[in-house]
Coordinates of C-alpha atoms in Angstrom, one line a residue:
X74 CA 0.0 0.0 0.0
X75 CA 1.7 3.2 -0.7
X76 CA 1.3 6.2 1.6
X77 CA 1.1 8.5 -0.9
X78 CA -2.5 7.0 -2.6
X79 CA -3.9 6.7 0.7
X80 CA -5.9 9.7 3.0
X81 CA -3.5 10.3 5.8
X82 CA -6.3 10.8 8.3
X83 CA -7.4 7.4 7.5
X84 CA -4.5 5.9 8.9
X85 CA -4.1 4.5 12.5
X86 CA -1.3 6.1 14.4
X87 CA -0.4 6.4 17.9
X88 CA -3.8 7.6 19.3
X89 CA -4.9 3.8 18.1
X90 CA -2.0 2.4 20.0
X91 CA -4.2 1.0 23.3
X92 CA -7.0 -0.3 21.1
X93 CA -4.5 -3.7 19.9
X94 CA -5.6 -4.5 24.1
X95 CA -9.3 -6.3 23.4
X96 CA -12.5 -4.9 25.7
X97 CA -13.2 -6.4 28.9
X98 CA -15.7 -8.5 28.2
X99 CA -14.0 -10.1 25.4
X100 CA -11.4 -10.9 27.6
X101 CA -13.6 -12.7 30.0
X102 CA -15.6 -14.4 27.7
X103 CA -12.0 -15.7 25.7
X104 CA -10.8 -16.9 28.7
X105 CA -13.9 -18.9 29.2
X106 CA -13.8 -20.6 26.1
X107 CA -10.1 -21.1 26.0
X108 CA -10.6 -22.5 29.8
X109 CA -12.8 -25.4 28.2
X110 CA -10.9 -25.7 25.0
X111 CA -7.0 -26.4 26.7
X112 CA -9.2 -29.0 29.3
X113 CA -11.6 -30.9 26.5
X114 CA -8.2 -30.9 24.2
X115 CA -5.7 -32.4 26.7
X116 CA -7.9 -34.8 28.1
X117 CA -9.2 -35.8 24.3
X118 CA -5.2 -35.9 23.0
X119 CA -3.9 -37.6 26.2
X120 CA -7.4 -40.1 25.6
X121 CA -6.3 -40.8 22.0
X122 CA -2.3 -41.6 23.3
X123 CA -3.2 -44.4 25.8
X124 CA -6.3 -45.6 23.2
X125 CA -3.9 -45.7 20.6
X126 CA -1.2 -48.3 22.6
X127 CA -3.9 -50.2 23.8
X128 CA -5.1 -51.0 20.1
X129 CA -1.4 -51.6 19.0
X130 CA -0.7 -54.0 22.0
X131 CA -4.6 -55.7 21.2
X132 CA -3.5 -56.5 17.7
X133 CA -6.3 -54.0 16.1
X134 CA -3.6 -51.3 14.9
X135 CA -0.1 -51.3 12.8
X136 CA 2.8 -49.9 15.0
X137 CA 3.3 -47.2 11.7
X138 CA 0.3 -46.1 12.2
X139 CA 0.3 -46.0 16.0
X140 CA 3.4 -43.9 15.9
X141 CA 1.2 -40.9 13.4
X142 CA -1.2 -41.0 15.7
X143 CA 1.0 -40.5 18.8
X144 CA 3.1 -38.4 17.3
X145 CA 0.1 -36.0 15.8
X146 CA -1.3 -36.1 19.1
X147 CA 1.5 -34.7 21.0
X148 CA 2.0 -31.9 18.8
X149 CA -1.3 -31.0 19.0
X150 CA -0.7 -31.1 23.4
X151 CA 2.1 -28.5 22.8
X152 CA 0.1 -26.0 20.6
X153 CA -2.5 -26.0 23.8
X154 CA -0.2 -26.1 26.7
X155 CA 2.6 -23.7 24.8
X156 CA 0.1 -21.3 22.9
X157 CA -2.9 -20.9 25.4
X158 CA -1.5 -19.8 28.7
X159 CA 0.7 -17.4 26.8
X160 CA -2.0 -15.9 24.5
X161 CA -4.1 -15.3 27.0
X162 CA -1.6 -13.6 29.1
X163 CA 0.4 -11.6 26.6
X164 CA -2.3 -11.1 23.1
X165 CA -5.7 -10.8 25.5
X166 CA -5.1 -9.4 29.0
X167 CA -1.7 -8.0 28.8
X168 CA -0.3 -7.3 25.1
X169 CA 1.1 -4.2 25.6
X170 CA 4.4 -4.8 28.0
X171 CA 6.8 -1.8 28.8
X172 CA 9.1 -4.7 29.5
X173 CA 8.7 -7.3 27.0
X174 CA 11.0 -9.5 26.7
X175 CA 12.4 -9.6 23.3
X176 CA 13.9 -13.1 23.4
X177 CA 10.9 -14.8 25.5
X178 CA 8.8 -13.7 22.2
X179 CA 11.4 -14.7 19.3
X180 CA 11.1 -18.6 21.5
X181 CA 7.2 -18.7 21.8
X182 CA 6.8 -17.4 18.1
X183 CA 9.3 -20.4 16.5
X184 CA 7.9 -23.3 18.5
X185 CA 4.0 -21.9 18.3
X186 CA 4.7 -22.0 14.2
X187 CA 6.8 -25.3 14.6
X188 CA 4.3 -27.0 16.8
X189 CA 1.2 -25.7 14.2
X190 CA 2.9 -26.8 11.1
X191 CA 3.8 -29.7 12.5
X192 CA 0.2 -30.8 12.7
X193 CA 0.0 -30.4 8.9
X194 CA 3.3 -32.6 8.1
X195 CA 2.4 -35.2 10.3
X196 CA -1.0 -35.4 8.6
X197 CA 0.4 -35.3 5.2
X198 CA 2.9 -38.2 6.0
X199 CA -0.1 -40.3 7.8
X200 CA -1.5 -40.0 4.6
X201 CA 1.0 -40.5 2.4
X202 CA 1.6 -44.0 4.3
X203 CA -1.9 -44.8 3.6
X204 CA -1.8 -44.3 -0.1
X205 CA 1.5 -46.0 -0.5
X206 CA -0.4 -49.0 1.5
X207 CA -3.9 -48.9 -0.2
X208 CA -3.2 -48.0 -4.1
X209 CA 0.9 -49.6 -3.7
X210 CA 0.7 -52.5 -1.6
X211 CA 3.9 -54.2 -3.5
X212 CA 5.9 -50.8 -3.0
X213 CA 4.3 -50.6 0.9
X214 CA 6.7 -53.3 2.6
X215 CA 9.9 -50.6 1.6
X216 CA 8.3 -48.0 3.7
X217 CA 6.6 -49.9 6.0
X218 CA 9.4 -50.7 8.5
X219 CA 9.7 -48.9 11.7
X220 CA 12.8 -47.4 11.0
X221 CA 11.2 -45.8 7.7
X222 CA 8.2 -44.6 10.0
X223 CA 10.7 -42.9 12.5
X224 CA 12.7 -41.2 9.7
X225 CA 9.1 -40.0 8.8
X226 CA 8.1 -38.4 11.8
X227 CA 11.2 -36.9 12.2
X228 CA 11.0 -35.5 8.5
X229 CA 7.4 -34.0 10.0
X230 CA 9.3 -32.4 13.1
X231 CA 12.4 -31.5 10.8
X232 CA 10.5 -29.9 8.9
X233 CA 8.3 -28.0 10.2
X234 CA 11.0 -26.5 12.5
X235 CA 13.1 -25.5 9.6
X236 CA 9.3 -23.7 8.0
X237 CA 9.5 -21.6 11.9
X238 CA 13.3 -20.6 11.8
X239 CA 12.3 -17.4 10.1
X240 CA 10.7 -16.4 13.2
X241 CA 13.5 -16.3 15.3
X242 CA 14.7 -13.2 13.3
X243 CA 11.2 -11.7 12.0
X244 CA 9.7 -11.4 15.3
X245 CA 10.6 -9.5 18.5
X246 CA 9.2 -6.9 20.9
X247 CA 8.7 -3.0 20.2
X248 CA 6.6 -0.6 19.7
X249 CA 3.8 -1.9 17.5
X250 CA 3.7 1.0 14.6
X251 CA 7.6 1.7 14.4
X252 CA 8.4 2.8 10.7
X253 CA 10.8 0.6 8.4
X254 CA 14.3 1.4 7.7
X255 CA 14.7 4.4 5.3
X256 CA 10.8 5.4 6.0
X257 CA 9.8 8.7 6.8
X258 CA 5.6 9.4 8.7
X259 CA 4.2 11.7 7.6
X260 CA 0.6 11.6 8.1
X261 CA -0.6 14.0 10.8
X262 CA -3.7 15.7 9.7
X263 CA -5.4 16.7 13.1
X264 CA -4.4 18.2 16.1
X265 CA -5.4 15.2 17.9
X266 CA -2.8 13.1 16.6
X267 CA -0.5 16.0 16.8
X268 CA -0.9 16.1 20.6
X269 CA -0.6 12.1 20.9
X270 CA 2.4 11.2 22.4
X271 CA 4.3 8.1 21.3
X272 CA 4.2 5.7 24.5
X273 CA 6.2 3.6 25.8
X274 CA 4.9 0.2 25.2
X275 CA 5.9 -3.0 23.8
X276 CA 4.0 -5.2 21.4
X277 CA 5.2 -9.0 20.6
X278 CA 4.6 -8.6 16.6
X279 CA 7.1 -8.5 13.4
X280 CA 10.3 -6.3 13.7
X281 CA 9.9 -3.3 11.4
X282 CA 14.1 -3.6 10.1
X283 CA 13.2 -7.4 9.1
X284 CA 9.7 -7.2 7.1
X285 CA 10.9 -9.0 4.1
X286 CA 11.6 -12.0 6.0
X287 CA 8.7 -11.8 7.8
X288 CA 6.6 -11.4 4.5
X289 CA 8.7 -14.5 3.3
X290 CA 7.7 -16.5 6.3
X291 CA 4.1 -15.7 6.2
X292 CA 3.4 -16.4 2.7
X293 CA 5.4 -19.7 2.1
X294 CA 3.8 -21.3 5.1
X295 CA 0.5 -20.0 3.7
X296 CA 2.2 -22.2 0.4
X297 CA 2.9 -24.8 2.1
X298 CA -0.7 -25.1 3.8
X299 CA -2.5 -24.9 0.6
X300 CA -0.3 -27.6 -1.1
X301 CA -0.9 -30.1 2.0
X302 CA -4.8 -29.8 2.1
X303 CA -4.1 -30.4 -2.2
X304 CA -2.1 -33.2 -1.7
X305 CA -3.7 -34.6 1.1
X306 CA -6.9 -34.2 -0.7
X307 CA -6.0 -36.2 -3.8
X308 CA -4.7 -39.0 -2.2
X309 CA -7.9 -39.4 -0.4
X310 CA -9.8 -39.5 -3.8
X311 CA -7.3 -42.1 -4.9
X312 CA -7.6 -44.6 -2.1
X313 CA -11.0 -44.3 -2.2
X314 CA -10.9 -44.8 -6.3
X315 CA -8.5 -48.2 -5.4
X316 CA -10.8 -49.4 -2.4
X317 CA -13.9 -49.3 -4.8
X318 CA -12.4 -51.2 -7.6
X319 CA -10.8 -53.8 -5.9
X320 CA -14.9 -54.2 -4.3
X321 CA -15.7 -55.1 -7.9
X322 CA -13.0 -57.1 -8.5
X323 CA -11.6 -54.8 -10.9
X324 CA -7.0 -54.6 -11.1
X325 CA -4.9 -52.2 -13.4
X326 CA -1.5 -54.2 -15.0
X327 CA 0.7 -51.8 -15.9
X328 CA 3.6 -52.9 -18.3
X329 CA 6.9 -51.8 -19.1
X330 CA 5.6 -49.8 -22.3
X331 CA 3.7 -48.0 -20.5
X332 CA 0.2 -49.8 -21.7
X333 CA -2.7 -50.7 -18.9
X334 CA -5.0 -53.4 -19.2
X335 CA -8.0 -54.1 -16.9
X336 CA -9.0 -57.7 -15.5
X337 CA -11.0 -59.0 -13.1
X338 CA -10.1 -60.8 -9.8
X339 CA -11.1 -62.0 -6.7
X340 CA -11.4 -59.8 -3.4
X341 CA -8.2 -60.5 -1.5
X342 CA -8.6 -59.1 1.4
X343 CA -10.9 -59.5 4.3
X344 CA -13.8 -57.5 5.2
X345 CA -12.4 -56.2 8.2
X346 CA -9.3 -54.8 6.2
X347 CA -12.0 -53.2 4.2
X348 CA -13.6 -51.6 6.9
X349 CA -10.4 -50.4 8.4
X350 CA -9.3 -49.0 5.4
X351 CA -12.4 -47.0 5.1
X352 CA -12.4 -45.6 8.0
X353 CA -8.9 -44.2 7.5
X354 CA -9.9 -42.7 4.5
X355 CA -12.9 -41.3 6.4
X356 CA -10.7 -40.0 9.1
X357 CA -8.6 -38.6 6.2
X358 CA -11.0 -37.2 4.6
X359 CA -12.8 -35.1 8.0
X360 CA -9.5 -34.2 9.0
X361 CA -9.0 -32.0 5.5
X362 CA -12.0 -30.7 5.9
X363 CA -11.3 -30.0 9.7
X364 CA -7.9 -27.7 8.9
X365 CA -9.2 -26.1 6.1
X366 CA -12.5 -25.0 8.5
X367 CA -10.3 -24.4 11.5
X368 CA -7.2 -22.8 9.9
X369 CA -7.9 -21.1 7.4
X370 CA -9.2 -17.4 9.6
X371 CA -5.9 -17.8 11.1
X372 CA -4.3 -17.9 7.8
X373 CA -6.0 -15.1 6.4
X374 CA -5.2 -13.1 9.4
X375 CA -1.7 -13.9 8.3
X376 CA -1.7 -12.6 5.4
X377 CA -3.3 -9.6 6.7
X378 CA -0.1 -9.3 8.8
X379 CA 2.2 -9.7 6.0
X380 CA -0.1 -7.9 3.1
X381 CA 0.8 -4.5 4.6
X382 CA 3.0 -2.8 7.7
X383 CA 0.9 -2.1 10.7
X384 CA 1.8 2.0 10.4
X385 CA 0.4 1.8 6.8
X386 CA -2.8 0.4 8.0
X387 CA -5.8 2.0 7.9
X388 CA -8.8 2.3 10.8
X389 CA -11.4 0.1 8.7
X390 CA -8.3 -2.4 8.3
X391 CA -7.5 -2.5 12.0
X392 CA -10.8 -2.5 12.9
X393 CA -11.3 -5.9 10.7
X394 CA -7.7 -7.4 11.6
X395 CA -8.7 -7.1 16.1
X396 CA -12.8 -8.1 15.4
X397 CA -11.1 -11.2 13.8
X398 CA -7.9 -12.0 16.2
X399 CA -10.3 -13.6 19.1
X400 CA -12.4 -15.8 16.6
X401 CA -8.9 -16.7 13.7
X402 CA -7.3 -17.9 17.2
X403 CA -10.4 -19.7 18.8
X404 CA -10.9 -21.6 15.2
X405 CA -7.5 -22.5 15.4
X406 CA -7.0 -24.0 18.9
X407 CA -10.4 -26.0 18.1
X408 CA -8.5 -28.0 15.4
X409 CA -6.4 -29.4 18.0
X410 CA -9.4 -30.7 19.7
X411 CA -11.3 -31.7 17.4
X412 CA -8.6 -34.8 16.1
X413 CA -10.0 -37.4 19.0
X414 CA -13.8 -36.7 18.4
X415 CA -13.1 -37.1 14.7
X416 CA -10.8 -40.6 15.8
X417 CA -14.1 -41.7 17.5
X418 CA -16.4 -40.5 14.7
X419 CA -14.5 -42.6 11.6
X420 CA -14.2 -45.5 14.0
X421 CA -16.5 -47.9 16.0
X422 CA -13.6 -49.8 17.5
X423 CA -11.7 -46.8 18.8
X424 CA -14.9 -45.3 20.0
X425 CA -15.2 -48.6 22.5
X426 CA -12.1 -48.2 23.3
X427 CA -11.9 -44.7 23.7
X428 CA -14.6 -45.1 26.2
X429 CA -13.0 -48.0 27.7
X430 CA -9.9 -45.9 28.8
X431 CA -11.9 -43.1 29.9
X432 CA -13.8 -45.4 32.3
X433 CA -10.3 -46.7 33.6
X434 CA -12.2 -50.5 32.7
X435 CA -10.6 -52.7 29.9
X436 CA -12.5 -55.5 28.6
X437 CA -11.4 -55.6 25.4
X438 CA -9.4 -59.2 24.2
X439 CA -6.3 -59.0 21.8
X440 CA -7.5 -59.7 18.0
X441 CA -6.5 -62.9 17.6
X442 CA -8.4 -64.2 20.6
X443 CA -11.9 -62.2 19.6
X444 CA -11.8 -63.8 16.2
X445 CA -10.9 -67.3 17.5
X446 CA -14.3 -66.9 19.7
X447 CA -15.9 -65.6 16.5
X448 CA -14.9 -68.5 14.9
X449 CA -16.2 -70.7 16.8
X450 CA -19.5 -68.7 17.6
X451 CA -19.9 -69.4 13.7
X452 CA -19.1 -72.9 13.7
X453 CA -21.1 -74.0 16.4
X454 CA -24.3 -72.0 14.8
X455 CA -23.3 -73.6 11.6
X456 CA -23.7 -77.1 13.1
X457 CA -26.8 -76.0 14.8
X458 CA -28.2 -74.8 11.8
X459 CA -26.7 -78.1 9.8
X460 CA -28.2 -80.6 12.4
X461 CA -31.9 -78.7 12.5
X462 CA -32.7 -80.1 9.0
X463 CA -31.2 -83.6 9.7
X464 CA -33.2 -83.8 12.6
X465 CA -36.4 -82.6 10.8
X466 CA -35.9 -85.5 8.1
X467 CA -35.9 -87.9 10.1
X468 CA -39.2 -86.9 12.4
X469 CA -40.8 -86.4 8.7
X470 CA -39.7 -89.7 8.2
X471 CA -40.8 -91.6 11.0
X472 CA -44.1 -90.1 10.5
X473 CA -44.5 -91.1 7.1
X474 CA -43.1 -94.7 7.6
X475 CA -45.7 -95.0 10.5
X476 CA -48.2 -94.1 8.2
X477 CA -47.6 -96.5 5.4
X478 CA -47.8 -99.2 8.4
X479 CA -50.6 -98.0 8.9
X480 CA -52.1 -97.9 5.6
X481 CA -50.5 -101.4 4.8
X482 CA -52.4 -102.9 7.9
X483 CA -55.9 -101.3 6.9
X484 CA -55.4 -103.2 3.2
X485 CA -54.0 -106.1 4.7
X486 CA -57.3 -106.0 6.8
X487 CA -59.2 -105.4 4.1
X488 CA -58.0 -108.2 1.1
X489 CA -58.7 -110.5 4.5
X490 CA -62.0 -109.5 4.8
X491 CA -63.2 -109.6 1.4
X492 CA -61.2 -113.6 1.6
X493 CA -63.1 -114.9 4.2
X494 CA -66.5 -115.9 2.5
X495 CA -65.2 -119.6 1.8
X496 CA -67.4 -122.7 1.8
X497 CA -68.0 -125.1 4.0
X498 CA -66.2 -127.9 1.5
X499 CA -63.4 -125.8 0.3
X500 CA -62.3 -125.5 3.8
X501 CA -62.8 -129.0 5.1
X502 CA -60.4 -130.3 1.6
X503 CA -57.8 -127.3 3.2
X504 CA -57.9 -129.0 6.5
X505 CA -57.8 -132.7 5.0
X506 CA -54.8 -131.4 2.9
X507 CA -52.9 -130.2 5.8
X508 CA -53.0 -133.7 7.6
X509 CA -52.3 -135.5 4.4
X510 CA -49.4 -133.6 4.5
X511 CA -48.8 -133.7 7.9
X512 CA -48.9 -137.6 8.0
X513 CA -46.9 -138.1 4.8
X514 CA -44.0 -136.0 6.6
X515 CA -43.7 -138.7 9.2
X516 CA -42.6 -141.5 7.1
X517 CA -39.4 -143.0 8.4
X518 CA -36.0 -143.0 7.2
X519 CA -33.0 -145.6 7.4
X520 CA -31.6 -144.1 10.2
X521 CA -34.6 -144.1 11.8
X522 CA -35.6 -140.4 12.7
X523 CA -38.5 -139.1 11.0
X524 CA -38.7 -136.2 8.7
X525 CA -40.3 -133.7 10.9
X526 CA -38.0 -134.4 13.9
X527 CA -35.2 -133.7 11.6

């Protein structure tokens, strides 16, 4: 913004000084709200540490994972213990300090920004292990080692550190609309700001002599911000592109010419992996959407920062820059909290657990065990359900077999009934037949015994 093009009487200056110190009841009601947010965010992070060893230990999640979560986790702990407790006394109830300590702010500025960012690199590495895993499995057992997962955490720490070191030189303490090197002010246009001394107060904030770097700073984390949601983004799309063909049954093949070729193939991998691999997509996914909601005030406050020098702002602009401090910062904070409610929101089995822990009451078995009892939960309804119609047969059986008894009875009955209208004759020649045949069996043998006895 140049001076020159700009109404000098709509410029701030030093009458506008005490209004970077927020109203009363803003102060009260911030340190309400931040009162709840530091509790509901270290009990949720410190939660979501101890949930996250007991599902490693039970079997239910990799140690590579694990350590993102652990790791993401902490950092998000020291962005509400470090940041907090030393907004609220320095930014809401104190910020102007005659005695501000200049190297007490050049410290809290570089870990605050290393701390932040590295939220964002631990995210983009958690995800970039998942894609490698989901839509490379073959390529996933080169990264998936432990000592490949500790080199990329401490690429996330590394790194985000090294996107803070600008700090240490752009930020400091003094007076809050001190002119850059070379700069001459002249903008007094009433006799108000005539009469308005310069006081003697200290503002943590950018260091007029180094606003390049600071406008460096600013807009290459903004860069690198944007870039992560991007990339994080895509690779969400893509596992989610992978999961669903390998549902239908559907593999690319690429060969060494660089030609593709679709075939079908049978699901390898078990609904549970499935399930789980869904839900860290899911968790993936909300977490984007999360930073970009939560962070993205703060970044535009930021830019605000960096856009122009506080002394060449004007009142409208400070006026918009101090309504939007209390709620850029509350947004912000809130994305360190809101990682274990979004944990128990893309997962059933951390939820239980999550609760579990919080009750101090473990019941839940290691993996292997529950499926074993699974197992044989299904096999013994299996036989039950394999034995029901087996046993069914036969009752129909022995039903029906004494029916046809029956049946064969009532006709056997029946041909004797309609049988027994014989003579008197025909039935005496039967019974003179019999003892014909009775007394021709006796006739006797050479050794003596008769027929019949033999």
């Amino acid at each position: 913004m140049d001076v020159t093009e700009t109404d000098p009487c709509d410029l701030i200056d030093h009458s506008h000084v005490p209004d970077f110190e927020v109203r009363l009841a803003v102060k009260i009601t911030l340190t309400v709200l931040y009162a709840f947010i530091l509790l509901a965010g270290v009990l949720g992070n410190s939660l979501t540490i101890k949930t996250s060893k007991v599902l490693r230990d039970k079997g239910y999640l990799q140690k590579g994972v694990t350590d993102h979560m652990i790791s993401l986790a902490c950092s998000d702990l020291l962005v509400l213990l470090l940041g907090m407790p030393v907004e609220l006394y320095s930014v809401i109830w104190f910020p102007l300090s005659s005695n501000y300590g200049n190297i007490t702010c050049k410290i809290y500025c570089f870990l605050f920004e290393a701390c932040s960012y590295a939220t964002i690199f631990h995210v983009a590495t958690l995800s970039f292990e998942r894609f490698v895993a989901i839509c490379y499995p073959f390529r996933f057992k080169v990264i998936s080692g432990s000592r490949v997962v500790k080199l990329m955490i401490g690429f996330a720490w590394i790194t985000s550190l090294c996107v803070a070191l600008p700090l240490i030189f752009a930020m400091g303490a003094e007076y809050p609309l001190n002119p850059s090197e070379g700069h001459k002010r002249h903008r007094i246009c009433n006799q108000t700001a005539l009469h308005t001394p310069r006081q003697n107060a200290t503002l943590c904030t950018n260091l007029s002599n180094r606003w390049v770097v600071f406008q460096s700073s600013m807009f290459s984390s903004f860069i690198i911000y944007i870039l992560v949601l991007c990339s994080v983004a895509f690779m969400c799309r893509k596992m989610m592109l992978t999961i669903m063909a390998t549902q239908k049954g559907t593999v690319v093949v690429r060969g060494k010419n660089k030609t593709s070729m679709a075939s079908e193939m049978t699901k390898s991998s078990s609904p549970e992996a499935q399930t789980a691999r869904k839900q860290t997509i899911v968790f993936l996914g909300l977490i984007v959407g999360t930073l970009a909601l939560c962070w993205m005030p703060n970044q535009v406050l930021r830019i605000m920062a960096a856009s122009t020098p506080k002394y060449e702002w004007s009142v409208k602009y400070f006026h918009i820059y101090m309504t939007l401090l209390p709620v850029a910062d509350t947004f912000f904070y809130l994305s360190s909290v809101v990682n274990p409610l979004l944990y128990n929101i893309s997962s059933k089995q951390f939820r239980a657990v999550f609760l579990q822990v919080l009750r101090c009451h473990l019941t839940i078995e290691h993996v292997n065990k529950e499926r074993l009892l699974r197992a044989q939960q299904i096999s013994a309804k299996n036989n039950a359900s394999s034995k029901r119609p087996l046993i069914l047969m036969s009752i129909r059986g022995s039903l029906s077999g004494r029916k046809t008894k029956e049946k064969t009875f009532n006709n056997f009955q029946a041909a004797g009934a309609s049988d027994m209208p014989l003579s008197s004759q025909e039935a005496s020649w039967t019974e003179k037949e019999m003892k014909v045949e009775s007394s021709g069996s006796k006739t006797s043998r050479p050794n003596g015994l008769c027929e019949s006895e033999i």
